[in-house]
Coordinates of C-alpha atoms in Angstrom, one line a residue:
Chain A
M1 CA 10.3 1.8 40.6
A2 CA 12.5 1.8 43.3
E3 CA 9.7 2.6 46.1
L4 CA 7.8 -0.5 44.5
Q5 CA 10.5 -2.9 45.1
K6 CA 11.2 -3.7 48.5
D7 CA 14.0 -6.2 48.1
P8 CA 16.6 -5.4 45.5
I9 CA 16.6 -7.8 42.4
T10 CA 19.0 -10.9 43.2
R11 CA 21.2 -12.0 40.8
K12 CA 19.2 -15.4 40.6
D13 CA 15.7 -13.3 40.0
F14 CA 17.6 -11.3 37.2
L15 CA 18.7 -14.3 35.4
S16 CA 15.7 -16.5 35.8
F17 CA 13.5 -13.5 34.6
G18 CA 16.0 -12.7 31.6
I19 CA 15.9 -16.3 30.4
L20 CA 12.2 -17.0 30.8
G21 CA 11.5 -13.7 29.1
T22 CA 13.9 -14.9 26.2
I23 CA 12.1 -18.1 25.8
T24 CA 8.7 -16.7 26.1
G25 CA 9.7 -13.9 23.6
A26 CA 11.0 -16.3 21.1
I27 CA 7.9 -18.4 21.3
L28 CA 5.6 -15.3 20.9
T29 CA 7.7 -13.8 18.0
I30 CA 9.5 -16.5 15.9
P31 CA 6.5 -18.5 14.6
P32 CA 4.5 -15.3 13.0
A33 CA 7.5 -13.7 12.0
A34 CA 8.9 -16.9 10.0
F35 CA 5.5 -17.3 8.6
I36 CA 5.1 -13.8 7.1
L37 CA 8.9 -14.0 6.1
G38 CA 8.8 -17.2 4.5
P39 CA 9.3 -16.0 0.9
V40 CA 12.3 -13.8 1.9
I41 CA 13.9 -16.7 4.0
K42 CA 13.5 -19.0 0.8
T43 CA 14.8 -16.4 -1.8
D44 CA 17.4 -14.5 0.0
V45 CA 18.7 -17.2 2.4
L46 CA 18.1 -20.5 0.8
G47 CA 18.5 -18.9 -2.9
Q48 CA 15.1 -20.7 -4.1
T49 CA 13.1 -19.4 -7.0
D50 CA 9.3 -19.5 -7.6
V51 CA 9.8 -20.3 -11.4
P52 CA 11.6 -23.7 -12.2
S53 CA 14.7 -23.2 -13.7
G54 CA 16.6 -26.2 -13.4
P55 CA 18.5 -27.9 -16.2
D56 CA 15.4 -29.6 -17.4
D57 CA 13.0 -26.6 -17.2
W58 CA 12.9 -25.7 -21.0
H59 CA 10.1 -24.0 -22.4
E60 CA 9.7 -23.9 -26.1
V61 CA 9.8 -20.3 -27.7
G62 CA 9.4 -21.1 -31.5
S63 CA 11.3 -22.1 -34.7
I64 CA 14.6 -20.5 -35.9
T65 CA 13.0 -19.7 -39.1
E66 CA 10.3 -17.6 -37.4
V67 CA 13.1 -15.0 -36.5
P68 CA 13.1 -12.0 -38.9
V69 CA 16.4 -10.9 -40.7
E70 CA 16.1 -7.1 -39.9
E71 CA 14.0 -6.8 -36.9
P72 CA 13.0 -8.5 -33.5
K73 CA 10.1 -10.5 -33.1
V74 CA 8.2 -11.1 -29.9
F75 CA 7.3 -14.7 -28.6
V76 CA 5.0 -15.4 -25.9
V77 CA 6.3 -18.3 -23.2
D78 CA 4.2 -19.5 -20.3
F79 CA 6.5 -20.0 -17.4
P80 CA 4.7 -21.7 -14.4
V81 CA 5.0 -19.8 -11.0
N82 CA 4.8 -22.0 -7.8
Q83 CA 3.9 -19.5 -5.2
I84 CA 0.9 -20.5 -3.2
Y85 CA -0.9 -23.2 -5.1
G86 CA 0.5 -25.9 -3.2
D87 CA 2.1 -29.3 -4.1
R88 CA 1.6 -30.2 -7.7
K89 CA 1.9 -34.0 -6.9
I90 CA -1.3 -33.8 -4.4
Q91 CA -3.1 -31.7 -6.8
E92 CA -2.6 -34.5 -9.6
E93 CA -3.5 -37.2 -7.0
S94 CA -6.3 -35.6 -5.8
G95 CA -7.6 -35.1 -9.5
L96 CA -9.3 -32.0 -8.5
S97 CA -7.2 -29.6 -10.0
T98 CA -4.1 -29.6 -12.1
E99 CA -4.0 -25.9 -12.8
E100 CA -0.7 -24.1 -12.6
F101 CA -0.3 -20.5 -12.2
V102 CA 1.6 -19.3 -15.3
V103 CA 2.8 -16.0 -16.5
E104 CA 2.9 -15.1 -20.1
S105 CA 6.0 -13.7 -20.8
A106 CA 7.2 -11.8 -23.7
I107 CA 10.4 -12.6 -25.2
W108 CA 12.1 -10.5 -28.0
L109 CA 14.1 -12.5 -30.5
S110 CA 16.6 -10.8 -32.7
W111 CA 19.6 -11.5 -34.8
Q112 CA 22.8 -9.8 -33.6
H113 CA 23.7 -6.7 -35.8
E114 CA 26.7 -4.7 -36.2
I115 CA 26.5 -1.6 -34.6
L116 CA 28.2 1.3 -36.6
E117 CA 29.2 4.8 -35.4
G118 CA 26.3 6.8 -34.7
G119 CA 24.0 4.0 -33.6
E120 CA 23.1 2.9 -37.0
Y121 CA 22.6 -0.7 -37.7
G122 CA 25.1 -2.4 -40.1
Q123 CA 25.1 -6.0 -41.3
S124 CA 22.9 -8.8 -39.7
Y125 CA 24.8 -11.9 -38.4
R126 CA 22.2 -14.0 -39.2
P127 CA 23.6 -17.4 -40.4
A128 CA 23.5 -17.5 -44.1
F129 CA 22.5 -21.2 -44.2
L130 CA 19.2 -20.3 -42.9
D131 CA 18.2 -18.5 -46.2
D132 CA 17.4 -22.1 -47.5
Y133 CA 16.9 -23.8 -44.4
D134 CA 13.3 -26.0 -44.3
G135 CA 13.2 -27.3 -40.8
G136 CA 15.5 -30.2 -41.3
T137 CA 18.3 -31.4 -38.7
L138 CA 21.1 -28.9 -37.7
T139 CA 24.5 -29.8 -37.4
Q140 CA 26.5 -29.1 -34.1
A141 CA 28.5 -26.3 -35.8
Q142 CA 25.1 -24.8 -37.3
I143 CA 23.8 -24.8 -33.7
E144 CA 26.8 -23.2 -32.4
E145 CA 26.6 -20.3 -35.0
I146 CA 23.1 -19.7 -34.4
Q147 CA 23.7 -19.4 -30.5
G148 CA 26.5 -17.1 -31.1
N149 CA 24.5 -14.6 -33.0
L150 CA 20.8 -15.0 -31.6
K151 CA 19.6 -12.9 -28.8
V152 CA 16.8 -13.7 -26.6
L153 CA 15.9 -10.9 -24.7
S154 CA 13.4 -10.5 -21.7
S155 CA 10.6 -7.6 -22.4
S156 CA 11.0 -6.3 -18.9
C157 CA 12.9 -3.2 -18.9
A158 CA 16.5 -3.3 -16.7
H159 CA 15.1 0.1 -15.2
L160 CA 12.0 -0.6 -13.2
G161 CA 10.7 -3.8 -15.3
C162 CA 7.9 -2.3 -17.6
P163 CA 7.4 -4.1 -21.0
V164 CA 9.6 -2.6 -23.8
R165 CA 8.4 -2.5 -27.4
W166 CA 10.1 -2.2 -30.6
I167 CA 9.6 1.2 -32.1
V168 CA 10.3 1.1 -36.0
K169 CA 12.5 4.2 -37.3
E170 CA 13.8 4.6 -40.9
G171 CA 16.0 1.9 -41.7
A172 CA 16.5 1.1 -38.1
G173 CA 14.6 0.7 -34.9
E174 CA 15.1 0.4 -31.1
F175 CA 13.5 -1.0 -28.0
L176 CA 11.7 1.8 -26.0
C177 CA 10.3 1.4 -22.6
P178 CA 7.0 3.4 -22.2
C179 CA 7.4 4.1 -18.5
H180 CA 10.5 6.4 -18.5
G181 CA 11.8 6.3 -21.9
G182 CA 14.9 3.5 -21.6
I183 CA 16.3 3.0 -24.9
Y184 CA 18.1 -0.3 -26.3
N185 CA 19.3 -1.3 -29.6
I186 CA 18.4 -4.5 -31.5
N187 CA 21.1 -6.6 -29.7
G188 CA 19.6 -5.4 -26.3
Q189 CA 22.5 -3.2 -25.4
Y190 CA 21.9 0.1 -23.5
V191 CA 21.3 3.1 -25.8
G192 CA 20.0 5.7 -23.7
G193 CA 17.6 6.7 -20.7
P194 CA 17.6 5.7 -17.0
P195 CA 18.5 1.8 -17.2
P196 CA 21.5 0.9 -15.6
R197 CA 22.5 -1.9 -17.9
G198 CA 21.5 -3.6 -21.3
M199 CA 18.2 -5.8 -21.5
Y200 CA 18.3 -9.2 -19.5
E201 CA 19.1 -12.1 -21.7
Y202 CA 17.6 -15.5 -21.4
T203 CA 19.4 -18.6 -20.9
Y204 CA 18.7 -20.5 -24.2
E205 CA 19.3 -23.3 -26.4
V206 CA 18.8 -24.2 -30.1
R207 CA 18.0 -28.0 -30.8
E208 CA 18.8 -30.1 -33.7
D209 CA 15.0 -29.5 -35.1
G210 CA 15.8 -25.8 -35.4
R211 CA 13.7 -25.0 -32.2
I212 CA 14.4 -22.6 -29.5
Y213 CA 14.1 -23.2 -25.9
V214 CA 14.5 -21.1 -23.0
R215 CA 15.2 -21.4 -19.1
H216 CA 14.0 -18.8 -16.5
E217 CA 17.5 -17.4 -15.7
F218 CA 19.2 -14.1 -16.7
D219 CA 22.7 -12.9 -17.3
I220 CA 22.7 -10.8 -14.1
E221 CA 25.8 -8.9 -13.7
E222 CA 27.9 -8.9 -10.6
G223 CA 27.0 -6.0 -8.4
L224 CA 23.5 -5.4 -9.6
D225 CA 22.1 -8.6 -8.6
V226 CA 19.6 -6.6 -6.6
Q227 CA 17.8 -5.4 -9.8
K228 CA 16.6 -8.9 -11.0
P229 CA 13.5 -8.9 -13.6
Y230 CA 11.0 -9.4 -10.7
V231 CA 8.5 -9.7 -13.5
I232 CA 8.8 -12.6 -16.0
Chain B
M1 CA -51.4 18.0 23.9
I2 CA -48.5 18.6 21.6
G3 CA -46.8 20.5 24.6
R4 CA -47.2 17.6 27.0
I5 CA -45.7 15.0 24.5
R6 CA -42.8 17.5 24.0
S7 CA -42.1 18.0 27.9
Q8 CA -42.7 14.1 28.2
A9 CA -39.9 13.3 25.3
V10 CA -37.8 16.0 27.2
D11 CA -38.2 14.4 30.4
T12 CA -37.3 10.9 28.9
S13 CA -34.3 12.1 26.9
K14 CA -33.2 13.7 30.0
F15 CA -33.5 10.5 32.1
V16 CA -31.7 8.4 29.5
T17 CA -28.9 11.0 29.1
D18 CA -28.5 11.2 33.1
W19 CA -28.7 7.6 33.3
M20 CA -26.0 7.2 30.8
E21 CA -23.9 10.1 32.1
H22 CA -23.8 8.6 35.7
R23 CA -22.9 5.0 34.6
T24 CA -20.6 5.9 31.8
G25 CA -19.7 9.5 31.7
I26 CA -20.4 9.7 28.0
V27 CA -22.0 13.0 28.1
T28 CA -19.0 14.8 29.7
M29 CA -16.7 12.8 27.3
M30 CA -18.9 13.8 24.3
E31 CA -18.8 17.6 25.5
H32 CA -15.0 17.5 25.8
F33 CA -14.4 15.7 22.6
L34 CA -17.1 17.9 20.7
Y35 CA -16.3 21.3 21.8
E36 CA -13.2 22.6 20.8
P37 CA -12.4 26.6 20.8
V38 CA -10.3 27.5 17.9
P39 CA -8.7 30.9 16.9
K40 CA -11.0 33.1 15.2
R41 CA -8.8 34.0 12.4
G42 CA -8.9 31.4 9.7
A43 CA -11.2 29.1 11.4
W44 CA -12.0 27.2 8.3
L45 CA -8.4 26.0 7.8
Y46 CA -8.8 24.1 11.1
T47 CA -11.6 22.0 9.3
L48 CA -9.0 20.3 7.2
G49 CA -8.1 17.8 10.1
S50 CA -11.7 16.9 10.4
A51 CA -11.9 16.5 6.4
T52 CA -8.9 14.0 6.8
L53 CA -10.7 12.2 9.6
F54 CA -13.9 12.1 7.2
T55 CA -12.0 10.7 4.4
I56 CA -10.6 8.0 6.1
V57 CA -13.7 7.0 7.9
L58 CA -15.3 6.9 4.3
Q59 CA -12.4 4.7 3.3
F60 CA -13.0 2.4 6.1
L61 CA -16.8 2.1 5.5
T62 CA -16.6 1.8 1.7
G63 CA -13.7 -0.7 2.0
I64 CA -15.7 -2.8 4.3
L65 CA -18.6 -2.7 1.9
L66 CA -16.5 -3.9 -1.1
L67 CA -14.9 -6.7 0.9
F68 CA -18.2 -8.3 0.2
Y69 CA -17.9 -8.9 -3.5
Y70 CA -13.8 -8.6 -4.0
V71 CA -11.9 -11.8 -4.3
P72 CA -8.2 -11.4 -4.2
T73 CA -7.0 -14.1 -6.5
T74 CA -5.5 -13.3 -9.6
D75 CA -8.1 -15.0 -11.9
H76 CA -11.3 -13.4 -10.0
A77 CA -9.8 -10.3 -8.8
W78 CA -10.4 -8.2 -12.1
D79 CA -13.9 -10.0 -12.5
S80 CA -15.0 -9.4 -9.1
I81 CA -14.3 -5.6 -9.3
N82 CA -16.0 -5.8 -12.9
Y83 CA -18.9 -7.1 -11.1
I84 CA -19.0 -4.4 -8.4
M85 CA -18.8 -1.6 -11.3
T86 CA -21.5 -3.1 -13.6
E87 CA -23.9 -5.5 -11.8
A88 CA -23.9 -4.6 -8.0
Y89 CA -26.6 -2.3 -6.8
F90 CA -24.8 1.0 -6.3
G91 CA -21.5 -0.7 -6.8
Q92 CA -20.2 2.0 -9.2
M93 CA -20.9 4.4 -6.4
I94 CA -19.4 2.6 -3.6
R95 CA -16.2 1.9 -5.6
G96 CA -16.3 5.4 -6.7
I97 CA -16.4 6.9 -3.3
H98 CA -13.7 4.5 -2.2
Y99 CA -11.5 5.5 -5.2
W100 CA -12.0 9.2 -5.2
S101 CA -12.0 9.7 -1.5
A102 CA -8.7 8.0 -1.7
N103 CA -7.3 10.5 -4.2
F104 CA -8.8 13.3 -2.1
L105 CA -7.6 11.9 1.3
L106 CA -3.9 12.5 0.1
V107 CA -4.8 16.1 -1.3
V108 CA -6.5 16.8 2.0
I109 CA -3.8 15.7 4.3
G110 CA -1.4 17.7 2.0
L111 CA -3.5 20.8 2.8
H112 CA -3.6 19.8 6.5
M113 CA 0.3 19.2 6.8
A114 CA 0.6 22.6 5.2
Q115 CA -1.7 24.4 7.4
V116 CA -0.1 23.0 10.3
F117 CA 3.5 23.8 9.1
F118 CA 2.8 27.3 8.1
S119 CA 0.9 28.1 11.3
G120 CA 3.9 26.6 13.4
G121 CA 1.4 24.4 15.0
Y122 CA 4.2 21.6 15.2
K123 CA 6.0 23.5 17.8
A124 CA 6.5 22.8 21.6
P125 CA 4.1 21.0 23.0
R126 CA 2.8 19.5 19.8
E127 CA 6.0 18.1 18.5
L128 CA 4.9 14.3 18.8
N129 CA 1.5 15.1 17.1
W130 CA 3.7 16.1 14.1
V131 CA 5.6 12.7 14.4
V132 CA 2.2 10.6 14.8
G133 CA 0.9 12.8 11.7
V134 CA 3.9 11.8 9.8
V135 CA 3.5 7.9 10.4
L136 CA -0.1 8.4 9.5
L137 CA 0.8 10.2 6.3
L138 CA 3.3 7.2 5.6
L139 CA 0.6 4.4 6.3
V140 CA -1.9 6.2 4.1
I141 CA 0.7 6.4 1.4
V142 CA 1.4 2.4 1.7
L143 CA -2.1 2.0 1.7
A144 CA -2.7 3.8 -1.7
F145 CA 0.1 1.8 -3.1
T146 CA -1.0 -1.6 -2.1
G147 CA -4.7 -0.5 -2.9
Y148 CA -3.5 0.0 -6.6
L149 CA -2.7 -3.7 -7.2
L150 CA -5.8 -4.9 -5.9
R151 CA -7.7 -4.2 -9.0
W152 CA -5.2 -6.5 -11.0
D153 CA -5.4 -4.5 -14.2
Q154 CA -2.5 -3.6 -16.4
D155 CA -2.4 -0.2 -14.8
G156 CA -2.4 -1.3 -11.3
F157 CA 0.0 -4.1 -12.3
W158 CA 2.7 -2.1 -13.9
A159 CA 2.6 0.6 -11.2
S160 CA 3.1 -1.8 -8.6
V161 CA 5.7 -3.3 -10.6
V162 CA 7.6 0.0 -10.9
G163 CA 7.2 0.9 -7.3
M164 CA 8.4 -2.1 -6.0
K165 CA 11.3 -1.9 -8.4
I166 CA 12.1 1.5 -7.2
G167 CA 12.2 0.1 -3.7
S168 CA 14.5 -2.9 -5.1
Y169 CA 17.4 0.0 -5.6
S170 CA 17.7 0.6 -1.9
P171 CA 21.0 -0.7 -0.5
F172 CA 20.8 -4.1 1.8
V173 CA 17.1 -3.9 2.5
G174 CA 15.7 -3.3 -0.8
G175 CA 16.0 -7.0 -2.3
P176 CA 14.5 -8.9 0.9
T177 CA 11.8 -6.1 1.2
I178 CA 10.8 -6.7 -2.4
H179 CA 10.7 -10.4 -1.9
F180 CA 8.5 -10.0 1.3
L181 CA 5.9 -7.8 -0.8
L182 CA 6.2 -10.2 -3.7
G183 CA 5.9 -13.4 -1.8
G184 CA 8.7 -14.9 -3.7
D185 CA 11.3 -13.7 -6.5
V186 CA 8.5 -12.8 -9.1
I187 CA 5.2 -11.1 -9.2
G188 CA 2.4 -13.7 -9.0
P189 CA -0.7 -15.0 -7.1
A190 CA 1.4 -14.7 -3.5
T191 CA 1.8 -11.1 -4.5
L192 CA -1.8 -10.3 -4.8
S193 CA -2.6 -12.3 -1.5
R194 CA 0.1 -10.0 0.3
F195 CA -1.0 -7.1 -1.0
F196 CA -4.5 -7.7 -0.1
A197 CA -3.4 -8.7 3.4
I198 CA -1.7 -5.7 3.9
H199 CA -4.0 -3.5 2.4
V200 CA -7.2 -4.7 4.3
W201 CA -6.1 -6.0 7.5
L202 CA -2.4 -5.0 8.6
L203 CA -2.2 -1.3 7.8
P204 CA -5.9 -0.5 8.7
A205 CA -5.3 -2.2 12.1
V206 CA -2.3 -0.1 12.4
L207 CA -3.9 3.1 11.2
A208 CA -6.7 3.1 13.6
P209 CA -4.8 3.3 17.2
F210 CA -2.5 6.1 15.5
I211 CA -5.6 8.0 14.5
G212 CA -6.6 7.6 18.1
I213 CA -3.2 8.9 19.6
H214 CA -3.3 11.9 17.1
L215 CA -7.0 13.0 18.6
Y216 CA -5.6 12.5 22.0
L217 CA -2.7 14.7 21.6
L218 CA -4.9 17.1 19.9
R219 CA -7.3 17.2 22.6
R220 CA -4.6 17.3 25.4
H221 CA -2.9 20.4 23.7
G222 CA -5.9 21.8 21.8
V223 CA -5.2 23.3 18.3
F224 CA -2.5 25.9 18.1
G225 CA -3.5 29.5 17.6
N226 CA -2.9 32.8 19.2
E227 CA -2.5 31.9 22.7
F228 CA -4.2 35.2 24.1
E229 CA -7.2 34.8 21.9
Y230 CA -7.3 31.2 22.6
S231 CA -7.6 31.7 26.4
D232 CA -10.0 34.5 26.0
R233 CA -12.2 32.4 23.9
L234 CA -12.0 29.6 26.4
A235 CA -12.9 31.8 29.4
K236 CA -15.9 33.1 27.4
L237 CA -16.9 29.4 26.6
H238 CA -16.6 28.6 30.2
E239 CA -18.8 31.6 30.9
R240 CA -21.5 30.8 28.6
Q241 CA -22.0 27.3 29.7
R242 CA -22.2 28.2 33.3
L243 CA -24.8 30.7 32.4
E244 CA -26.5 28.0 30.4
S245 CA -26.6 25.6 33.1
Y246 CA -27.6 28.1 35.4
E247 CA -30.5 29.0 33.2
R248 CA -31.6 25.3 32.7
Y249 CA -31.4 24.8 36.6
E250 CA -33.9 27.9 36.9
E251 CA -36.1 26.7 34.2
N252 CA -36.6 23.2 35.3
D253 CA -36.6 23.6 39.1
G254 CA -39.2 26.1 38.7
Q255 CA -37.5 27.4 41.8
P256 CA -35.1 30.6 42.1
Y257 CA -31.5 29.9 42.6
M258 CA -31.0 29.3 46.4
G259 CA -27.7 30.9 46.6
R260 CA -28.8 34.0 44.8
R261 CA -32.1 34.3 47.0
D262 CA -29.9 34.0 50.0
R263 CA -27.6 36.6 48.9
A264 CA -30.6 39.0 47.8
D265 CA -32.2 38.3 51.2
R266 CA -29.0 39.0 53.0
N267 CA -28.5 42.1 50.8
G268 CA -32.0 43.1 51.7
D269 CA -31.3 42.6 55.4
E270 CA -28.4 44.7 55.2
D271 CA -30.1 47.7 53.6
E272 CA -33.0 47.5 56.0
E273 CA -30.4 47.8 59.1

């Protein structure tokens, strides 16, 4: 290199080359990098999500009367995913397509149970007034009692995201993940297997007409926030 | 008659070959790339690298063909593959070759690696070729992983979810990497597009030059074997090539080799004296 360079590089040459190189490099690398890293910037830096989960984005699950006393029941909710299908407003204005990409998500609903020693299920904490509830207006106290004892669980296993299913055992039962055998009890609490925590619980509310609504929001524990349910 | 046609054909092909050789040097290059002396012992094991190359080439070819029908969207991906499998002519065969040679590729790569490892083929001066080979292995693994989701069936879907969530447990880089692959924070239409882009464009484009480097380094150092046997066989090969070219010269020219006649004459003269 030294033989090729007749004159030593001057300070001015070095600086101008450095500045020019930096500018050229930035022009060449930043646009493509930002282009493909868009989702990472949106999710990790700006904290956005693809599934609308604001205070108004409630999705109906079903009626409170549909949840059985002794075992969980699965409900299906369509969550819209806004990833690459563009602006909803433009879609509606053009009139060409109002299609929205939705994911059918399985949600397990169960009444909280007392867990006895040895993992047996004790009594169900299902509010007693539901026995003769026929779909009328609920009082605020009744709603609070329901919300204290209803479990709204994501079917996505907390280990690696496979859909769990309810396995009936004698007089009891458990959530079992088909992939690596994670086991949870009827309350969605961790019982056995590889999962680092219990099942994800949705943010939900029960309205006066006895219907249950969920939002795409989970009880993410501090320190485990990397392990979000990427499947909804 | 047949003899004349044959000699004309020979002349023509020789003319074309010479013409190309003088302008591109392609004949020498082909000879250099195709003739490779290998140790006598376990010669069949040295075909494992070629088997890997062959299966990768199959992947490229059948992959290009599949792209004529495959649609990378969530609502049509599965249907388009179903079309390939049920209605397209030889679709089942083309996709079958893509699928099975992808499976065999990983097996053959494993055997190829084992052969190189146990024969000590990674030792100096071939260390870099081992490193390049490992890069190729990783690229193929990511190709296999991304290809799985493109079917957009339950099997591929959950396998990809599990694979990505395994990655999400890595400290610091886990989350952003998974968000990069997902194209957001949940699996959806962007995920399929990204896996398609990575599987069909990005990784093959990276893979091809690394295969080139791998082959270049192989040709530069030759395959590893018994060094004495190797140089011995190389000398024999060169000797045979020399004799062959000499015979060809004699046949085509119709004249005895000048150098030999000179020498013979000179020897004869010496004898007389």
